[in-house]
Amino acid sequence: NAGVMQNPRHLVRRRGQEARLRCSPMKGHSHVYWYRQLPEEGLKFMVYLQKENIIDESGMPKERFSAEFPKEGPSILRIQQVVRGDSAAYFCASSPRSTGELFFGEGSRLTVL
Amino acid sequence: AQSVTQLGSHVSVSEGALVLLRCNYSSSVPPYLFWYVQYPNQGLQLLLKYTTGATLVKGINGFEAEFKKSETSFHLTKPSAHMSDAAEYFCAVSVIGAGGTSYGKLTFGQGTILTVHP
């Protein structure tokens, strides 16, 4: 029974490049969330998606960040023109219904040089 | 808006000693409350949750937490610490929306790193 799968686990980008982080939710889960964990901080909500719909993106930075969860395939968090402040661990979580009980992936750690 | 405060960013106990990790929350509506644990370089794992009903909730690995509305607290305890309990612990709150539902937009505390000494 595979858990939430995230890839890549580690990603290094230079300033100005694009970062794409992928998340495959647990089987049967149609609700996907992205959280960001900055050094020495707790997790911060970014976005909540269901298949083909963004439900709540109130935590997403206004520029450079976007997320999608297409009908087929994984959810993708895209960061354009990365800056050093984007260096963080990005966690994806899924749930089978609209509930606070989340199942987290192991995270994707982005380092911007 | 809701918020979570975890008192003590680092807690150190001896193996076999009581573990107490403190969490206070702020919410204008009845919250759902959670404790998650994070081992190094891993994702978060749910320890326990409070939604409604009994205020003392039991979770995995011998942990439990008590919801105290009057104190707006949800402290996590374990009677006897084990070396394998060393990890970072996060308290989180989600807000119950219309219709009594809650979704996974959680507000996390800043975490408490638990160290267990032999």
mmCIF file of N, CA and C in Angstrom, chain B residues 2-4 24-34 49-53 67-69 72-74 92-97 101-102 106-107:
data_model
loop_
_atom_site.group_PDB
_atom_site.id
_atom_site.type_symbol
_atom_site.label_atom_id
_atom_site.label_comp_id
_atom_site.label_asym_id
_atom_site.label_seq_id
_atom_site.Cartn_x
_atom_site.Cartn_y
_atom_site.Cartn_z
ATOM 1 N N GLN B 2 -6.983 31.255 13.245
ATOM 2 C CA GLN B 2 -6.504 30.414 14.338
ATOM 3 C C GLN B 2 -4.987 30.453 14.400
ATOM 4 N N SER B 3 -4.466 30.100 15.580
ATOM 5 C CA SER B 3 -3.020 30.043 15.759
ATOM 6 C C SER B 3 -2.696 28.954 16.760
ATOM 7 N N VAL B 4 -1.451 28.521 16.727
ATOM 8 C CA VAL B 4 -0.984 27.474 17.625
ATOM 9 C C VAL B 4 0.352 27.895 18.218
ATOM 10 N N ASN B 24 -0.865 25.280 23.008
ATOM 11 C CA ASN B 24 -2.029 26.121 23.213
ATOM 12 C C ASN B 24 -2.494 26.647 21.868
ATOM 13 N N TYR B 25 -3.783 26.780 21.718
ATOM 14 C CA TYR B 25 -4.323 27.199 20.442
ATOM 15 C C TYR B 25 -5.221 28.406 20.626
ATOM 16 N N SER B 26 -5.469 29.055 19.539
ATOM 17 C CA SER B 26 -6.414 30.159 19.504
ATOM 18 C C SER B 26 -7.319 29.942 18.307
ATOM 19 N N SER B 27 -8.624 29.931 18.565
ATOM 20 C CA SER B 27 -9.575 29.747 17.478
ATOM 21 C C SER B 27 -10.908 30.357 17.878
ATOM 22 N N SER B 28 -11.531 31.016 16.956
ATOM 23 C CA SER B 28 -12.806 31.671 17.238
ATOM 24 C C SER B 28 -13.976 30.699 17.132
ATOM 25 N N VAL B 29 -13.729 29.534 16.581
ATOM 26 C CA VAL B 29 -14.756 28.506 16.464
ATOM 27 C C VAL B 29 -14.179 27.200 16.985
ATOM 28 N N PRO B 30 -15.041 26.232 17.322
ATOM 29 C CA PRO B 30 -14.515 24.961 17.839
ATOM 30 C C PRO B 30 -13.528 24.342 16.862
ATOM 31 N N PRO B 31 -12.347 24.023 17.354
ATOM 32 C CA PRO B 31 -11.325 23.495 16.437
ATOM 33 C C PRO B 31 -11.282 21.982 16.417
ATOM 34 N N TYR B 32 -10.648 21.461 15.375
ATOM 35 C CA TYR B 32 -10.136 20.105 15.412
ATOM 36 C C TYR B 32 -8.642 20.242 15.714
ATOM 37 N N LEU B 33 -8.116 19.369 16.550
ATOM 38 C CA LEU B 33 -6.726 19.479 16.988
ATOM 39 C C LEU B 33 -5.964 18.205 16.681
ATOM 40 N N PHE B 34 -4.693 18.365 16.336
ATOM 41 C CA PHE B 34 -3.880 17.233 15.908
ATOM 42 C C PHE B 34 -2.481 17.338 16.499
ATOM 43 N N LYS B 49 -5.658 12.733 17.189
ATOM 44 C CA LYS B 49 -6.488 13.872 16.811
ATOM 45 C C LYS B 49 -7.667 13.978 17.770
ATOM 46 N N TYR B 50 -8.111 15.217 17.954
ATOM 47 C CA TYR B 50 -9.350 15.481 18.670
ATOM 48 C C TYR B 50 -10.324 16.142 17.705
ATOM 49 N N THR B 51 -11.530 15.591 17.623
ATOM 50 C CA THR B 51 -12.566 16.220 16.799
ATOM 51 C C THR B 51 -13.741 16.599 17.694
ATOM 52 N N THR B 52 -14.453 15.623 18.180
ATOM 53 C CA THR B 52 -15.537 15.872 19.124
ATOM 54 C C THR B 52 -15.564 14.715 20.121
ATOM 55 N N GLY B 53 -16.388 14.855 21.148
ATOM 56 C CA GLY B 53 -16.542 13.741 22.073
ATOM 57 C C GLY B 53 -15.521 13.765 23.188
ATOM 58 N N PHE B 67 -7.837 17.553 25.498
ATOM 59 C CA PHE B 67 -8.371 18.829 25.058
ATOM 60 C C PHE B 67 -9.007 19.529 26.261
ATOM 61 N N LYS B 68 -8.494 20.706 26.582
ATOM 62 C CA LYS B 68 -9.057 21.496 27.677
ATOM 63 C C LYS B 68 -9.510 22.833 27.107
ATOM 64 N N LYS B 69 -10.806 22.923 26.908
ATOM 65 C CA LYS B 69 -11.357 24.126 26.271
ATOM 66 C C LYS B 69 -11.114 25.368 27.123
ATOM 67 N N THR B 72 -7.695 26.406 26.599
ATOM 68 C CA THR B 72 -7.314 26.372 25.173
ATOM 69 C C THR B 72 -6.006 25.621 24.981
ATOM 70 N N SER B 73 -5.951 24.429 25.570
ATOM 71 C CA SER B 73 -4.719 23.643 25.488
ATOM 72 C C SER B 73 -4.989 22.249 24.943
ATOM 73 N N PHE B 74 -3.928 21.656 24.431
ATOM 74 C CA PHE B 74 -3.992 20.288 23.898
ATOM 75 C C PHE B 74 -2.603 19.692 24.068
ATOM 76 N N ALA B 92 -1.246 20.991 15.668
ATOM 77 C CA ALA B 92 -1.900 21.680 14.558
ATOM 78 C C ALA B 92 -3.388 21.818 14.841
ATOM 79 N N VAL B 93 -3.979 22.830 14.230
ATOM 80 C CA VAL B 93 -5.402 23.082 14.380
ATOM 81 C C VAL B 93 -6.019 23.292 13.004
ATOM 82 N N SER B 94 -7.186 22.756 12.809
ATOM 83 C CA SER B 94 -7.953 23.076 11.610
ATOM 84 C C SER B 94 -9.319 23.567 12.055
ATOM 85 N N VAL B 95 -9.907 24.345 11.210
ATOM 86 C CA VAL B 95 -11.148 24.990 11.572
ATOM 87 C C VAL B 95 -12.314 24.224 10.982
ATOM 88 N N ILE B 96 -13.341 24.083 11.758
ATOM 89 C CA ILE B 96 -14.538 23.413 11.279
ATOM 90 C C ILE B 96 -15.354 24.428 10.487
ATOM 91 N N GLY B 97 -15.643 24.062 9.253
ATOM 92 C CA GLY B 97 -16.377 24.974 8.390
ATOM 93 C C GLY B 97 -17.872 24.722 8.441
ATOM 94 N N THR B 101 -17.938 20.333 8.645
ATOM 95 C CA THR B 101 -16.799 19.671 8.004
ATOM 96 C C THR B 101 -15.523 20.460 8.240
ATOM 97 N N SER B 102 -14.455 19.758 8.110
ATOM 98 C CA SER B 102 -13.144 20.386 8.245
ATOM 99 C C SER B 102 -12.293 19.882 7.106
ATOM 100 N N LEU B 106 -4.369 23.156 7.686
ATOM 101 C CA LEU B 106 -3.961 23.141 9.072
ATOM 102 C C LEU B 106 -3.029 24.309 9.364
ATOM 103 N N THR B 107 -3.151 24.811 10.577
ATOM 104 C CA THR B 107 -2.181 25.764 11.094
ATOM 105 C C THR B 107 -1.319 25.017 12.092
#
